[in-house]
Structure formats: structure tokens, C-alpha cells
XYZ file of C-alpha atoms in Angstrom:
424
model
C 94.091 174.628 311.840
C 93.558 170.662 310.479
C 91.267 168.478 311.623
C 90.673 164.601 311.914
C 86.790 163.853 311.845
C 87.267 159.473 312.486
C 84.328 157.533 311.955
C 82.302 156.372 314.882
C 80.554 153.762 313.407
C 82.813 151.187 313.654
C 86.911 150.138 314.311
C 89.149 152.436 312.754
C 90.501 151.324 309.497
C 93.540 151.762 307.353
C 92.120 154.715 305.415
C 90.991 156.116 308.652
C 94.816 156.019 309.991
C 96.403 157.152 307.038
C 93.920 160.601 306.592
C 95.246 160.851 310.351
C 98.226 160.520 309.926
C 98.447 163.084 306.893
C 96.247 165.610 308.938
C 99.299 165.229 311.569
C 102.336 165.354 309.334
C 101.330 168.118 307.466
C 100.010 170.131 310.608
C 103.114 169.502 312.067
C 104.879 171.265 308.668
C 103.007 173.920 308.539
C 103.294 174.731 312.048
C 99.220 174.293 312.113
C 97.185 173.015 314.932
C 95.370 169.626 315.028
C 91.398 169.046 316.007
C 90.249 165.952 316.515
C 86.285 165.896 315.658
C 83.453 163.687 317.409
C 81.034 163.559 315.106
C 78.208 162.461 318.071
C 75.129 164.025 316.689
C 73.631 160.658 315.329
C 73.072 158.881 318.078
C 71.735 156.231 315.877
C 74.868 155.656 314.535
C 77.022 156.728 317.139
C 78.914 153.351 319.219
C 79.434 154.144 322.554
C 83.323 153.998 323.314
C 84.416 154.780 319.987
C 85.955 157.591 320.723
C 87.649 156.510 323.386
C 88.912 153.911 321.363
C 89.861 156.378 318.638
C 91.800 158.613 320.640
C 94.116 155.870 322.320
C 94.582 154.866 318.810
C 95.919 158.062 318.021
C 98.115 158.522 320.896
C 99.304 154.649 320.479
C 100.914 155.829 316.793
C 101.949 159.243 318.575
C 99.561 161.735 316.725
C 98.976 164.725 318.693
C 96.151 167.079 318.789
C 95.620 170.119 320.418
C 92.084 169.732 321.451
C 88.735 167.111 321.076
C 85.701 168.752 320.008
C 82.396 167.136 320.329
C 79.930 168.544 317.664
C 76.854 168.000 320.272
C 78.529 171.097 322.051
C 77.804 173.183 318.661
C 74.008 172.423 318.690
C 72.892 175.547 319.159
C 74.817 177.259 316.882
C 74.036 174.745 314.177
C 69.994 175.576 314.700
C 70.815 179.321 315.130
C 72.745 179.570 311.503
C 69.998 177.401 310.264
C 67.757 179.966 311.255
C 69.441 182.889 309.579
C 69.466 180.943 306.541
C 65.621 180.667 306.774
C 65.177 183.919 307.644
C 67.548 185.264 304.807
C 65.725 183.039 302.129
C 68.509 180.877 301.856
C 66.942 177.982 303.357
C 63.556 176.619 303.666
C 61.153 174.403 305.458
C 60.126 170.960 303.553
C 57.305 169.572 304.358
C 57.607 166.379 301.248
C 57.716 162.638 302.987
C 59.951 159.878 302.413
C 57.613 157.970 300.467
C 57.460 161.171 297.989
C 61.465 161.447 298.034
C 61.559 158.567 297.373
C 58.781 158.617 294.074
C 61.053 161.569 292.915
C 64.217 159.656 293.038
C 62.572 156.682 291.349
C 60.949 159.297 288.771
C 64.543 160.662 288.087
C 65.965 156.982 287.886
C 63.159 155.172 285.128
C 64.228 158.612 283.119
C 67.378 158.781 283.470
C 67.565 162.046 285.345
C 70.090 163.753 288.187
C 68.501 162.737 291.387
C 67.297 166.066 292.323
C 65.040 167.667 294.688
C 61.542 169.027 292.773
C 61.896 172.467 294.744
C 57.868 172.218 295.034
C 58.374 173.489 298.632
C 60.579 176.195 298.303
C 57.769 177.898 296.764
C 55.776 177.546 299.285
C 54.396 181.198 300.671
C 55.392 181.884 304.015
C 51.626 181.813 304.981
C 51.841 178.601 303.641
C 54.409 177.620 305.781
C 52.611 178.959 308.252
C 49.378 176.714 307.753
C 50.830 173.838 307.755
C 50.627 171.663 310.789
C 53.066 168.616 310.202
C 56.713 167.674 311.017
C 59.448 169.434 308.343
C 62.620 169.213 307.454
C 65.194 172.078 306.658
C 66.945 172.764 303.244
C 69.289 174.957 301.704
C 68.692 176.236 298.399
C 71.094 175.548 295.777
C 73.277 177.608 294.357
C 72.917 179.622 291.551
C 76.362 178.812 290.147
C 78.479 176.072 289.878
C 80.838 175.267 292.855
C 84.220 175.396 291.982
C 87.877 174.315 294.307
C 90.870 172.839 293.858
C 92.335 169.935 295.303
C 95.795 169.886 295.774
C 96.258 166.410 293.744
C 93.331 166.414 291.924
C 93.484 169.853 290.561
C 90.422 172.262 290.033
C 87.464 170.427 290.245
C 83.838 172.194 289.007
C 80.217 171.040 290.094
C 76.859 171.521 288.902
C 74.129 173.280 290.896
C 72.336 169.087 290.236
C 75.330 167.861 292.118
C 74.693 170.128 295.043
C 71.238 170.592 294.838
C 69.061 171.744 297.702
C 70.005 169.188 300.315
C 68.622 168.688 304.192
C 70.500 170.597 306.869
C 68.086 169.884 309.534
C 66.226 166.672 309.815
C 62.877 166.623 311.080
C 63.747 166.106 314.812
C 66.149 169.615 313.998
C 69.455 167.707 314.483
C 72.039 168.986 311.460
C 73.017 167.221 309.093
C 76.969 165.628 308.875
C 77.368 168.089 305.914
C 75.912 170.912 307.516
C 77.699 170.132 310.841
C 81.363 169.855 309.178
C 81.021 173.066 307.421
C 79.577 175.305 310.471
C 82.364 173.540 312.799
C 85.084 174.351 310.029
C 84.047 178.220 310.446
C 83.982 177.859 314.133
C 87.177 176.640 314.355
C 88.929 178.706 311.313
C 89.952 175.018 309.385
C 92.478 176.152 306.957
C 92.994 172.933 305.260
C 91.036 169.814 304.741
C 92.357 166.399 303.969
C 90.148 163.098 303.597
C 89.295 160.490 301.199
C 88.055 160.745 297.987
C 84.919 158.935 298.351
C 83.735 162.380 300.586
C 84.749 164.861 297.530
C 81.452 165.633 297.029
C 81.115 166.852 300.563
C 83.485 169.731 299.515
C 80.788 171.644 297.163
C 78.295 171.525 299.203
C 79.833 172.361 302.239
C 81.562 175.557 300.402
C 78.098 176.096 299.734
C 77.130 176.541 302.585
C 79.494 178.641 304.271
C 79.137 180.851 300.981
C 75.674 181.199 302.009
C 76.527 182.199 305.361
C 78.973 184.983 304.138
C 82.153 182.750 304.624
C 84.267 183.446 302.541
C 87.929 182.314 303.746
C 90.000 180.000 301.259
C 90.629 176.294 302.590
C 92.697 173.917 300.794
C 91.917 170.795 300.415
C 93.048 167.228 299.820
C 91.162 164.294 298.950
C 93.373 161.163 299.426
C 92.998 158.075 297.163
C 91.532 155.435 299.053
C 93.637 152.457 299.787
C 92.294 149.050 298.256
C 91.925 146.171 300.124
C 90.111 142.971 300.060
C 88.324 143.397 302.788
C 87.981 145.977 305.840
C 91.185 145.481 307.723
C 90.562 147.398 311.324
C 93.754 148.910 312.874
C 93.201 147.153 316.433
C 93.269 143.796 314.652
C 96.843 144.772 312.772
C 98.094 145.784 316.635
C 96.403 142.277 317.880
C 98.311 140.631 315.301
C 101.800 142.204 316.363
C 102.114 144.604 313.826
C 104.192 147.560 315.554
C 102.197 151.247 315.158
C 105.762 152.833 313.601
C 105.875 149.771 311.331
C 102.461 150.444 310.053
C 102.628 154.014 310.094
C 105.711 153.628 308.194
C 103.813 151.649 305.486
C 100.519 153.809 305.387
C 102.357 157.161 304.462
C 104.659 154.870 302.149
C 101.407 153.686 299.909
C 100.712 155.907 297.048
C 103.631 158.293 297.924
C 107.084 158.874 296.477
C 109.299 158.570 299.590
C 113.221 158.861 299.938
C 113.435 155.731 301.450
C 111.104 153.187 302.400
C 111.975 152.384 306.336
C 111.618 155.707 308.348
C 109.958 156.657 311.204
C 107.645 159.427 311.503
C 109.176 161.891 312.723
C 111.432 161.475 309.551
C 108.623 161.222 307.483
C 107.686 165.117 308.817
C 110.854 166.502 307.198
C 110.480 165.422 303.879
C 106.936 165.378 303.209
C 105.535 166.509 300.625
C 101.946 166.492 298.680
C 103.206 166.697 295.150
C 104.575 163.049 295.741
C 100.962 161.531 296.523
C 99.976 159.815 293.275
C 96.319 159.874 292.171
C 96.001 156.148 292.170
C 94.718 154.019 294.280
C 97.142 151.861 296.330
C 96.541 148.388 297.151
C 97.174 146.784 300.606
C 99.626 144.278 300.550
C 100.144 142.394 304.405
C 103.259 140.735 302.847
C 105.202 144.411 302.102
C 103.427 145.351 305.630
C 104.997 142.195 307.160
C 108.686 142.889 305.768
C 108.619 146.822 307.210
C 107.314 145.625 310.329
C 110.335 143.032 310.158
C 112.532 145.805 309.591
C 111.047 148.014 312.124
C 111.380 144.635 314.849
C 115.056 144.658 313.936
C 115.541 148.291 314.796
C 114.175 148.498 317.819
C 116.286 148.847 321.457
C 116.475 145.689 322.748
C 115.335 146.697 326.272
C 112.304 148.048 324.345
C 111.552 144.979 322.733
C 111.210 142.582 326.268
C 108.988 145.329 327.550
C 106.679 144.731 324.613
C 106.920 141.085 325.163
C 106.210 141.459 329.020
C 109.885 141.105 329.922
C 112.069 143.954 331.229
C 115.259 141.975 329.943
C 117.691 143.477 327.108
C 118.993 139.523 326.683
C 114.857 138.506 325.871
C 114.926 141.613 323.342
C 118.231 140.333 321.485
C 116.339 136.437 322.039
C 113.352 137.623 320.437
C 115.501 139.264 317.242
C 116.743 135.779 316.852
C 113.929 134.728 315.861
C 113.196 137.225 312.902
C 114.541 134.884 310.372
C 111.829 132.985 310.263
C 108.809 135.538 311.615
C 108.131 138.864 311.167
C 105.705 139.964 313.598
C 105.503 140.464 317.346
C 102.618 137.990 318.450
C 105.122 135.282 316.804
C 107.942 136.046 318.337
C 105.894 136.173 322.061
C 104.738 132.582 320.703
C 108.276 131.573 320.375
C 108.814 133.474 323.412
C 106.104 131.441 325.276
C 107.431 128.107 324.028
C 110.302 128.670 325.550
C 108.664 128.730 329.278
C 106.006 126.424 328.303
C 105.871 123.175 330.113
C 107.243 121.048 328.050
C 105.932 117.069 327.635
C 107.586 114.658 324.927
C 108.412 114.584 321.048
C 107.995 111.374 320.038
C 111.230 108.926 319.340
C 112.745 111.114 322.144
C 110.165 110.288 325.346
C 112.951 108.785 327.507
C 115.434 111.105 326.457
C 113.134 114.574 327.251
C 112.290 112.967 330.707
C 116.317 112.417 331.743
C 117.423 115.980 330.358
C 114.993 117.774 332.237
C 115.420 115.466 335.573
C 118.931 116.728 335.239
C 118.904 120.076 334.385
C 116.037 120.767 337.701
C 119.465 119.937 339.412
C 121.931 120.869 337.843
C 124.688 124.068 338.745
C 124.334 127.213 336.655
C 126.608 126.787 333.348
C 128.239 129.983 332.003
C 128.229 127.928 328.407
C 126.179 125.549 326.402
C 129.380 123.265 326.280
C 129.699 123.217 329.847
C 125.595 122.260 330.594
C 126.095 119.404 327.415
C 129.424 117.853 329.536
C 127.232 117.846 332.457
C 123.848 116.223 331.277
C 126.028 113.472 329.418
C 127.632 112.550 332.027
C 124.646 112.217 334.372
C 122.282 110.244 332.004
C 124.311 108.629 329.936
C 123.111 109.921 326.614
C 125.866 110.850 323.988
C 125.907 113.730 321.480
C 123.963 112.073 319.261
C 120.812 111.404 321.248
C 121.159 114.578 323.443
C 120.949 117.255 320.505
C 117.463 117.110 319.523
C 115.882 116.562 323.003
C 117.848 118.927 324.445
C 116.881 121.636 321.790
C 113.342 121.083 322.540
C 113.754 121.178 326.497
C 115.450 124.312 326.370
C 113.031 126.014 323.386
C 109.887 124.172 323.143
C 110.438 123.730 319.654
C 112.102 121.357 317.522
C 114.089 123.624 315.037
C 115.001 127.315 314.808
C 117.569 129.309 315.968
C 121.155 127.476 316.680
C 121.530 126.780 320.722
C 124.868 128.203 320.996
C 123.249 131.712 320.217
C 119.922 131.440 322.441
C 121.782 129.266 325.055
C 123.609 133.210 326.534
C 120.167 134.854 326.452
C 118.381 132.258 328.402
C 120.982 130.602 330.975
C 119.502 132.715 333.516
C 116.367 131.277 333.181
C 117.045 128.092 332.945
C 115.103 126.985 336.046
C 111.795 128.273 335.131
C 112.260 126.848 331.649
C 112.499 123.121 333.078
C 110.197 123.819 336.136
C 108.000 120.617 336.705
């Protein structure tokens, strides 16, 4: 089994997506289920609706899962395995404050020293313990060994007993940890593979830590992505808001950093040919110009049908309209501007004000024309304008705008329309 832990903290980003989306693909190759994780322990931190809004994000790009799992529902196995730890000597109770963490972390810093925990109380005697009459917090001790694991595209990777060190499990209200959390819920749930960014590799030792403390001893593979570089945080619902399709930038997630057959596929596609040797260890950059030509590409693909619906229409000839338009844009909030130009009200371009007025007088009475030739013949000879005065008012009465397209191709898709386009 995979699973997806998302962040609660705040809108889904692009690394977010893409560790999604590999947990999915390569789930769905190795025939694996998917978890999706709440992480809603730290209620400090937790947003209300978040994961709401995380799982219709991951149903909007078509990542299944086979089942939600809220860690709060684990709580009492989380202080019962904390327990056995204690009671094993594996853990202990610390007793030290923040403000004398905090002198130790100093200490280490002016001496240029691993931040490191003293261990003054895990020598504490269990009388000791016992005496004591003040809020504590629960630690594991570290291990006597280095960790060692591989990482798929990283290789074997080998940490010091400083870079685990004995690190809170339970805080002093007895809620776990995140660390401590993830690794129980990965033996609850018999994880098999692992696959996040980077920046949470040094999770990994200390969570095999603690499982190896607990007598866990099953392998898990794991896979610490690259993270994607971008200017600033760029949150998936704002690429949606902005028109960007979800297959579009699906497409270009599992595209960055990865050596792909081709470079427009879908995801299903992307599910065949997978595979992790292609990831590259550096770290991709976000570029909304490369996003903006696959979701082009993926605009131009689509059924037409399919298209209207997305721009509130349930018309093929509005889909093959709204492809018109892709010379010039490249997402789907500026073709539904287009779109809404089109049966906006219109008022006057300037040089043209008399002209504008007569067209539109005419066309709120005029017969349905099967051809733009036909409608042209027609308004000429009921206001008097000639060819030369009626093309550019004309091409703003009928779009809204005063270039684009030529009229003899968006004339067929919108003849049927023609009287809410001019409506008063």
C-alpha cells in the first residue's frame, strides 16, 4: 500500500500534486492500493475544510484512493506504543523546558555543535521520575547505530545517531508527534512504499527508527522527489481559477524532472510507461509559459461537446468557437472571456458610433441567414452602409471585439445565436 499525507495547512501546491500524482501512478503499476492521510492531530495547525478541499482536488485530476484515514482515529494506539516504548526503556519522560531547549540549542550553535538533545533526563531514575510533579514530554532514545535506506533516486543514504537523536514523540499535552504519527500509521496500514519530497528525507531515519524500536522490521522503499522551484507558492486552485485544465497540468507536473516518451499525454498514458529510473535528481523549475503551451495543446484535444460544457454551454458549435480562438490564448478563462464578449451587450467603438447603432437595429429584425454573405447583402441594403464601412462594425457587433478570428469561420458557430448576441 502507498499513501498521500497532503498538507493541511494551507492550499495545495504544485509539489503537493505532483507527490500525488506519483503516489497514484505508481500504485496503479504496481497493482498497490492508495491511502489518503489526514494528518488532524494539530489542531493548531489544522484549517478546517482542508481536507475537503484536498480530496475534491484529487478526484478533480482523477486520482483514486481506496480509503481516507484520519490519524485522530489512531490516538490510542499512538499513546499505547508510546507506552511500550517507556516501559521497554526505549523511551523516556523529559521533564527539560523550552527555555532550557532552547539554551542547549544556542549552546550547540555559539560552538558550533549538532543540535542535540543533552540526554540529562534519560538518566533520570525511575523514582526520579516518579518524584517529579510537573508537565513532561515523551522521547525516544536514539539509536545506537547509524540509520541506513535507500532511496530509489538518491541511492543509499546513511545517518548519524546526531541526526536522529532522541526526539519528542509525545508533547506535553500527550498528542504524537507528525514523525511519530507517520511511522505508527505506516505499520498500521502495512505502507510498502513511500514517496515525498526531499525536504522530508530526514523524516525517513527517524521514522525507521522508530518502528525498529517497536520490532518492525518490514522493508519500505522509498522515494524522495526533487522539489519543483518556483518563484513563489503557486496553489493548484488558483492554476484551475486561471483555466488551466487538471490533464493539462497533470500532464506537465509528471513531465518536470522526468524523461518522458512524449511530452503531451494523458494520464492514463503516463501509467504505462512510467518509470522511476527516468526522474532526474535535479530540481525542476516551474515555467507557466511551457504550462501554458500543454494546456494549449490539451484545449485543442479536447471533444468539442466537452469543451461548451466547461464553458457553461452544452453546444459542440461553442466548443469548435472556443478552439478558434486558441491562436491567440491558451487558457480556458480566456477563451470564456472571448466567449462572454460575444453575448456581452455591446455599446460603440469610436469612429464607428452610427454605424454599430444601424447594424444592430437591423440585425434585432432581421430573418435567420444560413451564411455570412447572405446577413452582409441584407444589412447593406437596409442601412445603406457599403462594404467598406460595414466590416469593422459588424465584426464587433457580432464578437465584441475588434480583431481575432476571421467572421466567415465564427459566423457558422454562432448564427443560431444571433438574437441574444444583438439583444437590446
Amino acid at each position: 500500500m502507498l499513501r498521500f499525507a497532503p498538507s493541511l495547512t494551507g492550499d495545495m501546491n504544485v509539489n503537493d500534486l505532483r507527490v500525488a500524482l506519483f503516489n497514484f501512478i505508481v500504485s496503479k503499476k504496481l497493482n498497490e492500493e492508495l491511502l489518503i492521510r489526514i494528518e488532524d492531530i494539530d489542531k493548531e495547525r489544522f484549517e478546517e475544510g482542508k481536507d475537503k478541499e484536498v480530496l475534491e482536488l484529487l478526484n478533480l485530476f482523477s486520482i483514486d484512493y481506496t480509503r481516507v484515514l484520519n490519524q485522530s482515529s489512531n490516538f490510542k494506539y499512538y499513546q499505547k506504543l508510546a507506552m511500550q516504548l517507556m516501559g521497554q526503556k526505549k523511551a523516556f519522560a523529559c521533564f527539560c523546558s523550552d527555555e532550557k531547549l532552547e539554551e542547549l540549542k544556542q549552546d550547540a550553535i555559539k560552538n558550533n555543535k549538532p543540535i542535540v538533545y543533552d540526554g540529562f533526563c534519560e538518566k533520570l531514575s525511575d523514582e526520579a521520575v516518579l518524584e517529579v510533579n510537573a508537565a513532561f514530554t515523551v522521547r525516544i532514545k536514539r539509536p545506537n547505530d547509524n540509520i541506513k535506506f535507500d532511496d530509489l533516486i538518491k541511492g543509499t543514504l546513511d545517518y548519524s545517531s546526531d541526526d536522529v537523536d532522541s526526539f519528542v514523540i509525545l508533547t506535553h499535552d500527550k498528542n504524537p508527534t507528525s514523525n511519530y504519527a507517520c511511522a505508527i500509521d505506516d505499520m498500521l496500514y502495512d505502507i510498502s512504499f513511500v514517496i515525498d519530497t526531499e525536504d522530508k528525507i530526514l523524516n525517513t531515519p527517524k521514522q525507521i527508527h522508530i518502528r525498529n524500536s517497536l520490532g518492525y522490521s518490514k522493508k519500505i522503499d522509498y522515494l524522495h522527489l526533487p522539489k519543483i522551484e518556483v518563484q513563489e507558492e503557486i496553489s493548484i486552485k488558483s492554476l484551475i481559477e486561471e483555466g488551466f485544465l487538471p490533464a493539462a497540468i497533470a500532464n506537465y507536473l509528471v513531465l518536470l524532472g522526468n524523461k518522458t516518451p512524449k511530452d503531451i499525454f494523458t494520464l492514463e498514458e503516463a501509467i504505462e510507461w512510467f518509470d522511476i529510473k527516468n526522474i532526474s535528481l535535479d530540481n525542476p523549475t516551474f515555467d507557466i509559459e511551457k504550462l501554458k503551451i500543454i494546456n494549449k495543446k490539451h484545449l485543442i484535444l479536447i471533444d468539442e461537446l466537452r469543451l461548451s460544457k466547461l464553458l457553461g454551454f452544452a453546444d459542440e458549435d461553442i466548443g469548435k468557437l472556443a478552439k478558434l480562438f486558441l491562436e491567440e490564448v491558451s487558457t480556458l478563462k480566456q477563451i470564456k472571456e472571448k466567449i462572454d464578449s460575444i453575448f456581452s451587450k455591446k455599446l460603440v467603438i469610436k469612429g464607428f458610433e452610427k454605424e454599430v447603432s444601424k447594424i444592430i437595429n437591423c440585425l434585432q429584425h432581421s430573418p435567420y441567414f444560413e451564411n455570412l454573405n447572405e446577413l452582409q447583402e441584407f444589412i447593406k441594403n437596409n442601412t445603406g452602409l457599403n462594404e467598406e464601412s460595414l466590416s469593422k462594425p459588424l465584426y464587433y457587433v457580432l464578437t465584441g471585439l475588434n480583431s481575432g478570428p476571421n467572421l466567415n469561420d465564427i459566423y457558422p458557430l454562432i448564427k443560431n445565436y444571433l438574437g441574444e448576441i444583438v439583444r437590446c
